[in-house]
């Protein structure tokens, strides 16, 4: 742990089980590389906090799998392609839900939370990132009540991995 330019830096390393390939659902074991990722978390004791997280990049060696590598995610802390922790985004989403853009931005500034008005509003619209995105998507529309209320069904039509 160190303090750099007013930011509390905490070093951590992913060490949990590697898990499954999101595409073929087979266990991955071989580590291809490691690198440092910076993830902003909720402030601690009145200080901004960034976690310098060493993550592993795994190889999927299953023949026929289109994914070559996958980056380790720490459950409850990180999500793919996000530079803020799950708990920070959850707190900011609560602020955005209750206060909206500019008032939420002012409160976030007082609470040392990361991001501005646009980031807050984006959280209201951002869907969670699934572990694996569908490659073959089926779309169907139907009427709950014809001419009034319609529904849309999205189905991942790819067969489950065996
Ligand atoms: Zn795979």
Tab-separated table of C-alpha atoms and ligand atoms in Angstrom:
chain	number	residue	atom	x	y	z
A	1	UNK	CA	0.000	0.000	0.000
A	2	UNK	CA	1.309	3.435	-0.884
A	3	UNK	CA	0.099	6.999	-1.387
A	4	UNK	CA	0.804	8.463	-4.834
A	5	UNK	CA	-0.366	12.005	-5.611
A	6	UNK	CA	-3.149	11.825	-3.013
A	7	UNK	CA	-4.393	8.437	-4.176
A	8	UNK	CA	-4.164	5.370	-1.982
A	9	UNK	CA	-2.660	2.584	-4.099
A	10	UNK	CA	-3.211	-1.006	-3.027
A	11	UNK	CA	-1.414	-3.850	-4.768
A	12	UNK	CA	-3.251	-7.133	-5.220
A	13	UNK	CA	-3.018	-10.198	-7.408
A	14	UNK	CA	-5.671	-12.518	-8.728
A	15	UNK	CA	-5.035	-15.984	-7.307
A	16	UNK	CA	-8.391	-17.743	-7.525
A	17	UNK	CA	-9.124	-20.726	-9.715
A	18	UNK	CA	-8.878	-19.863	-13.409
A	19	UNK	CA	-12.441	-20.825	-14.207
A	20	UNK	CA	-14.022	-21.664	-17.531
A	21	UNK	CA	-13.593	-20.316	-21.028
A	22	UNK	CA	-16.677	-18.131	-21.663
A	23	UNK	CA	-16.972	-19.466	-25.227
A	24	UNK	CA	-16.513	-23.236	-24.913
A	25	UNK	CA	-17.119	-23.587	-21.133
A	26	UNK	CA	-14.030	-25.786	-20.750
A	27	UNK	CA	-11.634	-25.216	-17.844
A	28	UNK	CA	-8.540	-23.224	-18.656
A	29	UNK	CA	-5.301	-23.832	-16.817
A	30	UNK	CA	-2.378	-22.466	-18.797
A	31	UNK	CA	-1.244	-18.947	-17.936
A	32	UNK	CA	-0.053	-17.060	-21.009
A	33	UNK	CA	0.996	-13.832	-19.291
A	34	UNK	CA	0.360	-11.497	-16.377
A	35	UNK	CA	-0.103	-7.756	-16.371
A	36	UNK	CA	-1.040	-4.911	-14.068
A	37	UNK	CA	-4.487	-3.416	-14.288
A	38	UNK	CA	-5.592	-0.283	-12.413
A	39	UNK	CA	-9.102	-0.410	-10.975
A	40	UNK	CA	-10.624	2.549	-9.119
A	41	UNK	CA	-12.540	1.560	-5.993
A	42	UNK	CA	-14.657	3.328	-3.376
A	43	UNK	CA	-12.683	5.815	-1.254
A	44	UNK	CA	-11.260	4.571	2.048
A	45	UNK	CA	-10.792	6.779	5.117
A	46	UNK	CA	-11.369	9.902	3.036
A	47	UNK	CA	-8.793	8.956	0.383
A	48	UNK	CA	-9.340	8.002	-3.234
A	49	UNK	CA	-8.290	4.409	-3.792
A	50	UNK	CA	-6.932	2.588	-6.807
A	51	UNK	CA	-6.215	-1.131	-6.785
A	52	UNK	CA	-3.189	-2.141	-8.822
A	53	UNK	CA	-4.350	-5.605	-9.684
A	54	UNK	CA	-2.066	-8.170	-11.250
A	55	UNK	CA	-4.258	-10.332	-13.458
A	56	UNK	CA	-3.500	-13.461	-15.432
A	57	UNK	CA	-4.251	-13.974	-19.103
A	58	UNK	CA	-5.141	-17.607	-19.750
A	59	UNK	CA	-4.959	-19.633	-22.941
A	60	UNK	CA	-7.921	-21.665	-24.095
A	61	UNK	CA	-6.335	-24.701	-25.679
A	62	UNK	CA	-9.500	-26.507	-26.697
A	63	UNK	CA	-9.413	-27.377	-30.396
A	64	UNK	CA	-12.120	-25.555	-32.312
A	65	UNK	CA	-12.654	-22.824	-29.735
A	66	UNK	CA	-12.534	-19.388	-31.354
A	67	UNK	CA	-11.250	-17.705	-28.207
A	68	UNK	CA	-7.503	-17.810	-27.814
A	69	UNK	CA	-7.047	-15.940	-24.537
A	70	UNK	CA	-9.138	-14.711	-21.658
A	71	UNK	CA	-8.345	-12.325	-18.859
A	72	UNK	CA	-8.951	-13.329	-15.265
A	73	UNK	CA	-11.805	-11.551	-13.487
A	74	UNK	CA	-11.991	-11.262	-9.718
A	75	UNK	CA	-15.554	-12.102	-8.713
A	76	UNK	CA	-17.306	-9.205	-7.000
A	77	UNK	CA	-14.497	-6.805	-7.897
A	78	UNK	CA	-13.890	-6.614	-11.634
A	79	UNK	CA	-15.774	-7.011	-14.893
A	80	UNK	CA	-14.342	-7.227	-18.390
A	81	UNK	CA	-13.310	-3.895	-19.903
A	82	UNK	CA	-14.234	-1.917	-16.761
A	83	UNK	CA	-11.723	0.276	-14.935
A	84	UNK	CA	-13.875	0.730	-11.840
A	85	UNK	CA	-14.874	-1.865	-9.273
A	86	UNK	CA	-18.325	-3.369	-9.114
A	87	UNK	CA	-18.967	-1.712	-5.725
A	88	UNK	CA	-17.955	1.743	-6.992
A	89	UNK	CA	-20.250	1.449	-10.009
A	90	UNK	CA	-23.047	0.253	-7.751
A	91	UNK	CA	-22.641	3.291	-5.451
A	92	UNK	CA	-22.513	5.672	-8.408
A	93	UNK	CA	-25.568	4.033	-9.975
A	94	UNK	CA	-27.463	4.599	-6.704
A	95	UNK	CA	-26.431	8.275	-6.721
A	96	UNK	CA	-27.472	8.640	-10.365
A	97	UNK	CA	-30.806	6.947	-9.719
A	98	UNK	CA	-31.651	9.190	-6.774
A	99	UNK	CA	-30.233	12.516	-7.956
A	100	UNK	CA	-29.625	12.380	-11.688
A	101	UNK	CA	-26.778	14.118	-13.554
A	102	UNK	CA	-25.634	17.447	-12.114
A	103	UNK	CA	-26.815	17.012	-8.490
A	104	UNK	CA	-25.335	13.509	-8.547
A	105	UNK	CA	-22.076	14.899	-9.883
A	106	UNK	CA	-21.892	17.379	-6.985
A	107	UNK	CA	-22.513	14.640	-4.419
A	108	UNK	CA	-19.958	12.371	-6.078
A	109	UNK	CA	-17.377	15.165	-5.880
A	110	UNK	CA	-18.019	15.535	-2.144
A	111	UNK	CA	-17.806	11.773	-1.615
A	112	UNK	CA	-14.623	11.479	-3.741
A	113	UNK	CA	-16.379	9.171	-6.167
A	114	UNK	CA	-14.960	8.752	-9.623
A	115	UNK	CA	-16.620	10.292	-12.671
A	116	UNK	CA	-18.775	13.174	-13.778
A	117	UNK	CA	-22.310	13.818	-14.952
A	118	UNK	CA	-21.980	11.912	-18.222
A	119	UNK	CA	-20.493	8.884	-16.480
A	120	UNK	CA	-23.368	8.877	-13.993
A	121	UNK	CA	-26.007	9.041	-16.697
A	122	UNK	CA	-24.248	6.322	-18.679
A	123	UNK	CA	-24.532	4.020	-15.648
A	124	UNK	CA	-28.301	4.323	-15.776
A	125	UNK	CA	-28.340	2.939	-19.292
A	126	UNK	CA	-25.410	0.519	-19.228
A	127	UNK	CA	-26.390	-3.127	-19.244
A	128	UNK	CA	-24.225	-5.537	-17.309
A	129	UNK	CA	-21.659	-7.304	-19.436
A	130	UNK	CA	-22.491	-11.001	-19.800
A	131	UNK	CA	-19.764	-13.609	-19.307
A	132	UNK	CA	-20.152	-14.536	-22.921
A	133	UNK	CA	-21.892	-12.682	-25.689
A	134	UNK	CA	-24.172	-14.634	-28.009
A	135	UNK	CA	-22.714	-15.279	-31.450
A	136	UNK	CA	-26.018	-16.446	-32.942
A	137	UNK	CA	-28.901	-14.313	-31.740
A	138	UNK	CA	-32.535	-15.104	-32.453
A	139	UNK	CA	-35.057	-12.258	-32.232
A	140	UNK	CA	-38.818	-12.623	-32.130
A	141	UNK	CA	-41.613	-10.175	-31.448
A	142	UNK	CA	-45.058	-10.972	-30.179
A	143	UNK	CA	-48.175	-9.176	-28.999
A	144	UNK	CA	-49.351	-9.314	-25.404
A	145	UNK	CA	-52.326	-7.325	-26.627
A	146	UNK	CA	-52.487	-6.713	-30.369
A	147	UNK	CA	-52.113	-3.072	-31.329
A	148	UNK	CA	-51.215	-2.041	-27.780
A	149	UNK	CA	-48.487	-3.978	-25.992
A	150	UNK	CA	-45.702	-5.884	-27.696
A	151	UNK	CA	-42.804	-7.904	-26.362
A	152	UNK	CA	-39.454	-8.887	-27.829
A	153	UNK	CA	-37.587	-12.101	-27.088
A	154	UNK	CA	-33.839	-12.387	-27.608
A	155	UNK	CA	-32.495	-15.941	-27.620
A	156	UNK	CA	-28.907	-17.179	-27.746
A	157	UNK	CA	-29.396	-20.001	-30.247
A	158	UNK	CA	-25.898	-21.427	-29.979
A	159	UNK	CA	-26.023	-24.967	-28.603
A	160	UNK	CA	-24.537	-25.335	-25.112
A	161	UNK	CA	-20.896	-26.420	-24.965
A	162	UNK	CA	-20.377	-30.118	-24.343
B	1	LIG	ZN1	-12.535	-21.912	-25.223
